Amino acid sequence: MCAICGCGGHEHKHGSDHHDHDHDHDHHGHDHHDHDDHDHRHAHAPGLSQTRMVQVERDIFAENQRHADANRRSFAARGLFVVNLVSSPGSGKTTLLVRTVEALKAELPVAVIEGDQQTGLDAERIKATGVPAYQINTGKGCHLDAHGVGHALAHLPPIEDGVLFIENVGNLVCPAGFDLGEAHKVVVLSTTEGEDKPLKYPDMFFAADLMLLNKSDLLPYVDFSVEKAADYAGRVHPGIGVLTLSARSGEGMAAWLDWLRAGVERAKAGKAAARPKPRVALSAGT
Amino acid sequence: MHEMALCEGLVQALEEQARAQVFSRVHKVFLEIGALATIEPAAMRFNFPIVAKGTLAEGAALAIDFVDGSAWCMQCSGNVAVKRHGEGCPACGSYQLHILDGAQMRIKQLEVS
Ligand SMILES: Nc1nc2c(ncn2[C@@H]2O[C@H](COP(=O)(O)OP(=O)(O)OP(=O)(O)O)[C@@H](O)[C@H]2O)c(=O)[nH]1
Ligand SMILES: [Mg+2]
Ligand SMILES: [Zn+2]
Ligand SMILES: [Zn+2]
Ligand SMILES: [Zn+2]
Ligand SMILES: [Zn+2]
């Protein structure tokens, strides 16, 4: 049984091999369709079996959404501002995170969840800064899902009133479809990738609320128009935020850090507003 | 790309339905996929038989209804159909669209026994 998320039963794989606690919850136990002794090919032949139609109306994303909603509630209760960083491989997410957590760790509680198909390299880069990080390896999976993130939380210190970064698997396509419970998806587009990406991968730029144009230090050497990138992103997502920065030189970092600080303030205010008010007549020193 | 994972989610949903609506075999799945759902119908068709093998849906047919998304166009002050993010309003070309719907993948009906 899955004690951490209390999930209603489905087989899921944790990527990380350090996982020694027990959650082999194959509660679905495929035994309920141990297809007796009948032969499928014959059973499927028309006329041999009585079939009927059943109405369903079930969204396949509903399962992920349940976990995402649960994550979001837990983040809200902790006053955590949660950012889901998405991009194609190599845009500079980890480099940016290392620089970001270095800048914030003295003023705010910070933690990081890293998602990659293989290796713990990115989490190691974060841990080298002294900030707690947990690596999810998705194996063949090309995106993080809300359920995996819920489990990863149990492996991190329970920070409050701060920021949790989730670095998604480098993939501009499917992480767009999976809510992890974050406050915002932030898409990183580096200047070496071409400004047409918002039009080529519109789902991701629609899903993200902020676009970071990284590797601005390379702008003199590449044909990349910041204006065009912003215009294309705005076509896909009217009102999307755009910040230009360099995780290498630090140029433009201040606006990004301010955006994060403002998010943390909102998360803290939300937590305070949701907390039940202490009764006025509480007797002191019980 | 992730259609394999989505097919696993689909089979899982079928197993839940099998318990709720009491059936043991699925012969045909009627799916509705929104045009904004980041799902390639062809990849679903390719992956579904593989994932369904050895389950209650082994050999089941997949009927996919691929439907447009919908958006509110601020320029037209009306609902319009959208096939893709970033293409603009089909009537006036404006990009000031507020997306209402279109990212779903929904099981509508099942043929079962
Ligand atoms: N010039 C320049 N290089 C950068 C910048 N940010 C990152 N890089 C380089 O880009 C490469 C990829 O950086 P990562 O931080 O590993 O990128 P990532 O997005 O985390 O990659 P994945 O996790 O594999 O998807 C590295 O060689 C970085 O040094 C930048 O602002 N400017
Ligand atoms: Mg990385
Ligand atoms: Zn679980
Ligand atoms: Zn775990
Ligand atoms: Zn995926
Ligand atoms: Zn219009």
Coordinates of C-alpha atoms and ligand atoms in Angstrom, one line a residue:
Chain A
M1 CA 0.0 0.0 0.0
C2 CA 1.2 3.4 -0.9
A3 CA 1.4 5.1 2.5
I4 CA 2.9 8.3 1.2
C5 CA 0.2 9.4 -1.2
G6 CA -2.5 6.9 -0.2
C7 CA -3.1 6.6 -3.8
G8 CA -6.1 4.4 -4.7
G9 CA -4.1 1.8 -6.4
H10 CA -2.1 1.6 -9.5
E11 CA 1.2 0.2 -10.3
H12 CA 3.8 2.9 -10.6
K13 CA 7.5 2.9 -10.8
H14 CA 9.9 5.0 -8.9
G15 CA 12.9 5.7 -11.0
S16 CA 15.4 6.2 -8.2
D17 CA 17.2 3.0 -7.3
H18 CA 17.9 4.2 -3.8
H19 CA 14.3 3.5 -3.0
D20 CA 14.2 0.9 -0.3
H21 CA 10.9 1.6 1.3
D22 CA 8.1 -0.6 0.2
H23 CA 5.7 0.6 -2.3
D24 CA 5.2 -2.1 -4.8
H25 CA 1.6 -1.3 -4.9
D26 CA 0.3 -3.4 -7.6
H27 CA -3.1 -3.1 -6.0
H28 CA -4.7 -3.6 -9.3
G29 CA -3.6 -7.1 -9.1
H30 CA -4.3 -8.2 -12.6
D31 CA -6.0 -11.3 -11.3
H32 CA -9.4 -10.0 -11.9
H33 CA -8.9 -10.6 -15.5
D34 CA -7.2 -13.9 -15.4
H35 CA -9.0 -14.8 -18.5
D36 CA -10.1 -18.2 -17.5
D37 CA -9.5 -20.7 -20.2
H38 CA -11.3 -19.1 -23.1
D39 CA -9.4 -18.2 -26.2
H40 CA -9.4 -14.5 -27.0
R41 CA -9.5 -14.8 -30.7
H42 CA -12.6 -16.8 -30.5
A43 CA -14.2 -14.7 -27.8
H44 CA -13.7 -11.6 -30.0
A45 CA -15.3 -13.2 -33.1
P46 CA -18.5 -11.3 -33.7
G47 CA -21.6 -13.0 -32.6
L48 CA -19.9 -15.4 -30.2
S49 CA -20.1 -13.1 -27.2
Q50 CA -22.8 -10.8 -26.1
T51 CA -21.4 -7.3 -26.1
R52 CA -23.0 -4.1 -24.7
M53 CA -22.2 -0.5 -24.7
V54 CA -21.4 1.4 -21.5
Q55 CA -21.2 5.2 -21.2
V56 CA -18.2 6.5 -19.4
E57 CA -17.1 10.2 -19.5
R58 CA -13.8 9.7 -17.9
D59 CA -10.8 11.9 -18.5
I60 CA -7.5 10.0 -18.7
F61 CA -5.7 13.0 -17.2
A62 CA -8.1 12.8 -14.2
E63 CA -5.7 10.5 -12.3
N64 CA -2.8 12.8 -12.7
Q65 CA -5.0 15.7 -11.8
R66 CA -6.0 14.1 -8.5
H67 CA -2.4 13.8 -7.5
A68 CA -1.7 17.4 -8.7
D69 CA -4.5 18.8 -6.7
A70 CA -3.3 17.0 -3.6
N71 CA 0.2 18.3 -4.2
R72 CA -1.2 21.8 -4.7
R73 CA -3.1 21.6 -1.4
S74 CA 0.0 20.5 0.5
F75 CA 2.1 23.3 -1.1
A76 CA -0.5 25.9 -0.2
A77 CA -0.7 24.7 3.4
R78 CA 3.1 25.1 3.6
G79 CA 3.3 28.5 2.0
L80 CA 5.5 27.0 -0.7
F81 CA 5.9 28.7 -4.1
V82 CA 6.4 25.9 -6.6
V83 CA 7.9 26.4 -10.0
N84 CA 7.9 23.7 -12.7
L85 CA 10.9 24.4 -15.0
V86 CA 10.4 23.0 -18.5
S87 CA 12.5 23.2 -21.7
S88 CA 14.2 21.2 -24.3
P89 CA 17.4 19.4 -23.2
G90 CA 20.4 21.7 -22.5
S91 CA 18.6 25.1 -22.4
G92 CA 20.4 25.7 -19.1
K93 CA 17.8 24.8 -16.4
T94 CA 20.2 23.3 -14.0
T95 CA 22.8 26.0 -14.5
L96 CA 20.1 28.6 -13.9
L97 CA 18.9 26.7 -10.8
V98 CA 22.3 26.5 -9.3
R99 CA 22.8 30.2 -9.7
T100 CA 19.2 30.9 -8.4
V101 CA 19.5 28.8 -5.3
E102 CA 22.9 30.3 -4.5
A103 CA 21.3 33.7 -4.6
L104 CA 18.2 32.8 -2.6
K105 CA 19.4 30.2 -0.1
A106 CA 20.4 32.7 2.5
E107 CA 17.1 34.5 2.5
L108 CA 14.5 31.7 1.9
P109 CA 14.0 28.0 2.4
V110 CA 14.7 26.4 -0.9
A111 CA 14.5 22.8 -2.2
V112 CA 14.8 21.2 -5.6
I113 CA 13.3 18.2 -7.3
E114 CA 15.2 17.1 -10.4
G115 CA 13.7 15.0 -13.2
D116 CA 15.8 13.2 -15.8
Q117 CA 15.5 9.9 -17.6
Q118 CA 18.8 8.7 -16.2
T119 CA 21.6 9.8 -13.7
G120 CA 21.6 11.8 -10.5
L121 CA 24.0 14.4 -11.9
D122 CA 21.6 17.3 -11.8
A123 CA 20.6 16.7 -8.2
E124 CA 24.3 16.4 -7.3
R125 CA 24.9 19.8 -8.9
I126 CA 22.2 21.3 -6.7
K127 CA 23.3 19.5 -3.5
A128 CA 26.8 21.0 -4.0
T129 CA 25.3 24.3 -3.2
G130 CA 24.0 23.0 0.1
V131 CA 20.4 23.1 -0.9
P132 CA 18.4 19.9 -0.5
A133 CA 17.6 18.1 -3.8
Y134 CA 16.0 14.9 -4.8
Q135 CA 16.4 13.2 -8.2
I136 CA 13.6 11.4 -9.9
N137 CA 14.7 9.1 -12.7
T138 CA 11.9 8.5 -15.1
G139 CA 13.6 5.8 -17.0
K140 CA 11.9 5.7 -20.4
G141 CA 9.3 8.2 -19.2
C142 CA 9.6 11.5 -20.9
H143 CA 7.9 13.7 -18.3
L144 CA 7.4 14.0 -14.5
D145 CA 3.9 13.3 -13.2
A146 CA 2.2 14.5 -10.2
H147 CA 2.2 11.2 -8.4
G148 CA 6.0 10.9 -8.7
V149 CA 6.4 14.4 -7.4
G150 CA 4.2 13.6 -4.4
H151 CA 6.5 10.8 -3.5
A152 CA 9.6 12.9 -4.1
L153 CA 8.4 15.4 -1.5
A154 CA 8.7 12.7 1.2
H155 CA 12.4 12.6 0.5
L156 CA 13.0 16.3 1.1
P157 CA 13.0 18.3 4.3
P158 CA 9.5 19.7 4.9
I159 CA 10.4 23.4 4.2
E160 CA 7.8 26.1 4.5
D161 CA 7.4 29.7 3.3
G162 CA 9.9 29.3 0.6
V163 CA 10.3 28.0 -2.9
L164 CA 10.4 24.5 -4.4
F165 CA 11.8 24.2 -7.9
I166 CA 10.9 21.2 -10.0
E167 CA 13.2 20.7 -13.0
N168 CA 11.3 18.7 -15.5
V169 CA 12.7 16.2 -18.0
G170 CA 14.3 18.1 -20.9
N171 CA 11.4 17.8 -23.4
L172 CA 9.4 20.6 -25.0
V173 CA 6.4 18.4 -25.7
C174 CA 4.8 16.2 -23.1
P175 CA 5.6 17.9 -19.7
A176 CA 3.1 20.5 -21.0
G177 CA 0.2 18.1 -20.4
F178 CA 1.1 17.2 -16.8
D179 CA 0.1 19.4 -13.9
L180 CA 2.4 18.7 -11.0
G181 CA 0.6 21.0 -8.6
E182 CA 2.9 23.9 -9.3
A183 CA 2.0 27.6 -9.1
H184 CA 3.5 28.2 -12.6
K185 CA 5.3 26.4 -15.3
V186 CA 8.3 28.4 -16.4
V187 CA 9.7 27.6 -19.8
V188 CA 13.4 28.2 -20.5
L189 CA 14.3 28.9 -24.1
S190 CA 18.0 29.5 -24.8
T191 CA 19.2 31.8 -27.5
T192 CA 20.9 28.9 -29.4
E193 CA 17.6 27.1 -30.0
G194 CA 16.0 29.6 -32.4
E195 CA 13.2 32.1 -31.8
D196 CA 10.6 30.0 -33.6
K197 CA 10.2 27.4 -30.8
P198 CA 7.0 28.9 -29.4
L199 CA 5.3 28.4 -32.7
K200 CA 6.8 24.9 -33.2
Y201 CA 6.0 23.7 -29.7
P202 CA 3.0 25.8 -28.9
D203 CA 1.5 23.6 -26.2
M204 CA 4.5 24.2 -23.9
F205 CA 4.4 27.9 -24.3
F206 CA 0.7 27.9 -23.7
A207 CA 1.1 26.0 -20.5
A208 CA 3.9 28.2 -19.2
D209 CA 3.2 31.6 -17.6
L210 CA 6.7 32.9 -17.9
M211 CA 9.4 32.4 -20.6
L212 CA 13.0 32.8 -19.6
L213 CA 15.3 33.6 -22.6
N214 CA 18.5 32.1 -21.3
K215 CA 22.1 32.4 -22.6
S216 CA 21.7 36.1 -23.4
D217 CA 25.5 36.2 -23.2
L218 CA 25.5 34.4 -26.6
L219 CA 23.2 36.9 -28.3
P220 CA 26.1 38.7 -30.1
Y221 CA 27.0 35.4 -31.7
V222 CA 23.7 33.9 -32.7
D223 CA 20.8 34.9 -34.9
F224 CA 18.2 35.1 -32.3
S225 CA 15.6 37.9 -32.1
V226 CA 14.4 38.5 -28.5
E227 CA 11.5 40.5 -30.0
K228 CA 10.4 37.8 -32.3
A229 CA 10.6 35.1 -29.6
A230 CA 8.4 37.3 -27.3
D231 CA 6.0 38.0 -30.1
Y232 CA 5.6 34.3 -31.0
A233 CA 5.2 33.3 -27.4
G234 CA 2.5 36.0 -27.1
R235 CA 0.6 34.6 -30.0
V236 CA 0.5 31.3 -28.3
H237 CA -0.1 32.6 -24.9
P238 CA -1.4 36.2 -24.7
G239 CA 0.1 37.9 -21.7
I240 CA 3.0 35.4 -21.1
G241 CA 5.8 37.0 -19.1
V242 CA 9.2 37.3 -20.8
L243 CA 12.6 37.8 -19.1
T244 CA 16.0 37.7 -20.8
L245 CA 18.9 36.5 -18.7
S246 CA 22.2 34.6 -18.6
A247 CA 22.7 31.8 -16.1
R248 CA 26.4 32.1 -17.0
S249 CA 27.1 35.8 -16.6
G250 CA 24.3 36.6 -14.2
E251 CA 22.9 39.3 -16.5
G252 CA 19.1 39.7 -16.0
M253 CA 19.0 37.5 -12.9
A254 CA 17.7 40.3 -10.6
A255 CA 14.3 40.4 -12.4
W256 CA 13.9 36.6 -12.1
L257 CA 14.8 36.6 -8.5
D258 CA 12.3 39.4 -7.8
W259 CA 9.6 37.4 -9.7
L260 CA 10.4 34.4 -7.4
R261 CA 10.3 36.6 -4.2
A262 CA 7.0 38.0 -5.2
G263 CA 5.7 34.4 -5.7
V264 CA 6.9 33.4 -2.3
E265 CA 5.2 36.4 -0.7
R266 CA 1.9 35.4 -2.4
A267 CA 2.3 31.8 -1.2
K268 CA 3.0 32.9 2.4
A269 CA 0.0 35.3 2.3
G270 CA -2.2 32.5 1.0
K271 CA -1.1 30.2 3.8
A272 CA -1.7 32.9 6.4
A273 CA -5.2 33.6 5.0
A274 CA -6.2 29.9 5.0
R275 CA -4.9 29.2 8.5
P276 CA -7.7 29.0 11.1
K277 CA -7.7 32.1 13.3
P278 CA -6.6 31.3 16.9
R279 CA -9.4 31.8 19.3
V280 CA -9.1 35.2 21.1
A281 CA -9.8 33.9 24.5
L282 CA -7.1 31.3 24.5
S283 CA -5.9 30.9 28.1
A284 CA -2.1 31.4 28.3
G285 CA 0.1 28.7 29.8
T286 CA -2.1 25.6 29.8
Chain B
M1 CA 6.2 10.7 -27.1
H2 CA 4.3 9.9 -24.0
E3 CA 1.4 8.1 -25.7
M4 CA 2.7 4.9 -24.1
A5 CA 2.2 6.3 -20.7
L6 CA -1.2 7.6 -21.7
C7 CA -2.2 4.2 -23.0
E8 CA -1.2 2.7 -19.6
G9 CA -3.5 5.3 -18.0
L10 CA -6.2 4.3 -20.4
V11 CA -6.0 0.6 -19.6
Q12 CA -6.0 1.5 -15.9
A13 CA -9.1 3.5 -16.4
L14 CA -10.7 0.6 -18.2
E15 CA -9.9 -1.7 -15.3
E16 CA -11.6 0.7 -12.9
Q17 CA -14.6 0.9 -15.2
A18 CA -14.6 -2.9 -15.3
R19 CA -15.1 -3.0 -11.6
A20 CA -17.6 -0.2 -11.4
Q21 CA -19.7 -1.3 -14.4
V22 CA -19.1 -5.0 -14.1
F23 CA -17.6 -6.3 -17.3
S24 CA -14.6 -8.5 -18.0
R25 CA -13.7 -7.7 -21.6
V26 CA -13.4 -4.5 -23.6
H27 CA -14.0 -4.9 -27.3
K28 CA -14.0 -1.3 -28.4
V29 CA -13.0 2.0 -26.8
F30 CA -14.5 5.3 -28.0
L31 CA -12.1 8.1 -27.2
E32 CA -12.4 11.8 -27.6
I33 CA -9.1 13.6 -27.9
G34 CA -8.9 17.4 -28.0
A35 CA -6.8 19.1 -30.6
L36 CA -4.9 20.9 -27.8
A37 CA -4.1 17.8 -25.8
T38 CA -0.5 17.2 -26.9
I39 CA -1.6 13.7 -28.0
E40 CA -0.9 12.2 -31.4
P41 CA -3.9 9.9 -32.3
A42 CA -1.6 7.8 -34.6
A43 CA 0.8 7.2 -31.7
M44 CA -2.2 6.2 -29.5
R45 CA -3.3 3.7 -32.1
F46 CA 0.2 2.3 -32.3
N47 CA 0.8 2.0 -28.6
F48 CA -2.6 0.9 -27.4
P49 CA -2.5 -2.7 -28.7
I50 CA 1.0 -3.1 -27.2
V51 CA -0.1 -1.8 -23.8
A52 CA -3.4 -3.7 -23.8
K53 CA -1.8 -7.1 -24.4
G54 CA -2.5 -9.4 -21.5
T55 CA -5.2 -7.1 -20.1
L56 CA -8.9 -7.0 -20.3
A57 CA -8.6 -4.8 -23.4
E58 CA -6.3 -7.1 -25.4
G59 CA -7.3 -6.9 -29.0
A60 CA -9.8 -4.1 -28.4
A61 CA -10.4 -1.6 -31.2
L62 CA -9.8 2.1 -30.7
A63 CA -12.2 4.6 -32.2
I64 CA -10.8 8.1 -31.9
D65 CA -12.8 11.3 -32.2
F66 CA -10.4 14.1 -32.7
V67 CA -12.2 17.3 -31.8
D68 CA -11.3 21.0 -32.1
G69 CA -10.6 23.0 -29.1
S70 CA -12.6 26.1 -28.4
A71 CA -11.7 29.7 -27.4
W72 CA -13.2 33.0 -26.6
C73 CA -12.0 35.6 -29.2
M74 CA -11.9 39.0 -27.6
Q75 CA -11.9 40.7 -31.0
C76 CA -14.9 38.8 -32.3
S77 CA -16.6 38.6 -28.8
G78 CA -17.5 35.1 -29.5
N79 CA -16.5 31.4 -29.3
V80 CA -14.3 30.1 -32.0
A81 CA -12.8 26.7 -32.9
V82 CA -9.0 26.3 -32.5
K83 CA -6.9 23.5 -34.0
R84 CA -3.6 24.6 -32.5
H85 CA -2.2 27.0 -30.0
G86 CA -0.7 30.1 -31.6
E87 CA -2.7 30.0 -34.9
G88 CA -5.0 32.9 -34.0
C89 CA -8.7 33.3 -34.5
P90 CA -10.0 31.5 -37.6
A91 CA -12.4 34.4 -38.2
C92 CA -10.4 37.5 -37.5
G93 CA -6.8 36.4 -37.1
S94 CA -6.4 37.9 -33.6
Y95 CA -4.1 36.1 -31.2
Q96 CA -6.1 37.5 -28.2
L97 CA -7.8 34.2 -27.6
H98 CA -8.9 32.8 -24.2
I99 CA -8.7 29.0 -24.5
L100 CA -11.8 27.3 -23.0
D101 CA -11.4 23.7 -23.9
G102 CA -9.5 21.2 -26.0
A103 CA -6.9 19.5 -23.8
Q104 CA -9.0 16.5 -22.9
M105 CA -8.6 12.9 -23.6
R106 CA -11.8 11.3 -22.5
I107 CA -13.3 7.8 -22.7
K108 CA -16.8 8.3 -24.0
Q109 CA -18.2 4.9 -24.5
L110 CA -17.0 1.3 -24.3
E111 CA -18.2 -1.9 -26.0
V112 CA -17.8 -4.6 -23.4
S113 CA -18.9 -8.0 -22.4
Ligands
LIG1 N1 26.8 30.5 -22.7 C1 25.9 30.1 -21.8 N2 25.9 28.7 -21.6 C2 25.0 28.3 -20.7 C3 24.1 29.2 -20.0 N3 23.3 28.4 -19.2 C4 23.7 27.1 -19.3 N4 24.7 27.1 -20.2 C5 25.4 25.8 -20.7 O1 24.5 25.0 -21.4 C6 24.7 23.6 -21.2 C7 23.5 22.9 -20.6 O2 23.2 23.4 -19.3 P1 22.3 22.7 -18.3 O3 22.2 23.6 -17.1 O4 22.9 21.3 -18.0 O5 21.0 22.5 -19.1 P2 19.7 21.7 -18.7 O6 18.5 22.5 -19.3 O7 19.6 21.5 -17.2 O8 19.9 20.3 -19.4 P3 19.0 19.0 -19.2 O9 18.8 18.8 -17.7 O10 19.9 17.9 -19.7 O11 17.8 19.1 -20.0 C8 25.9 23.6 -20.2 O12 27.1 23.4 -21.0 C9 25.9 25.0 -19.6 O13 27.2 25.4 -19.1 C10 24.2 30.6 -20.3 O14 23.5 31.4 -19.7 N5 25.1 30.9 -21.2
MG2 MG 19.3 19.8 -16.1
ZN3 ZN 1.8 6.1 -4.8
ZN4 ZN 9.1 7.2 -2.5
ZN5 ZN 5.9 12.3 -21.6
ZN6 ZN -11.8 36.6 -33.8

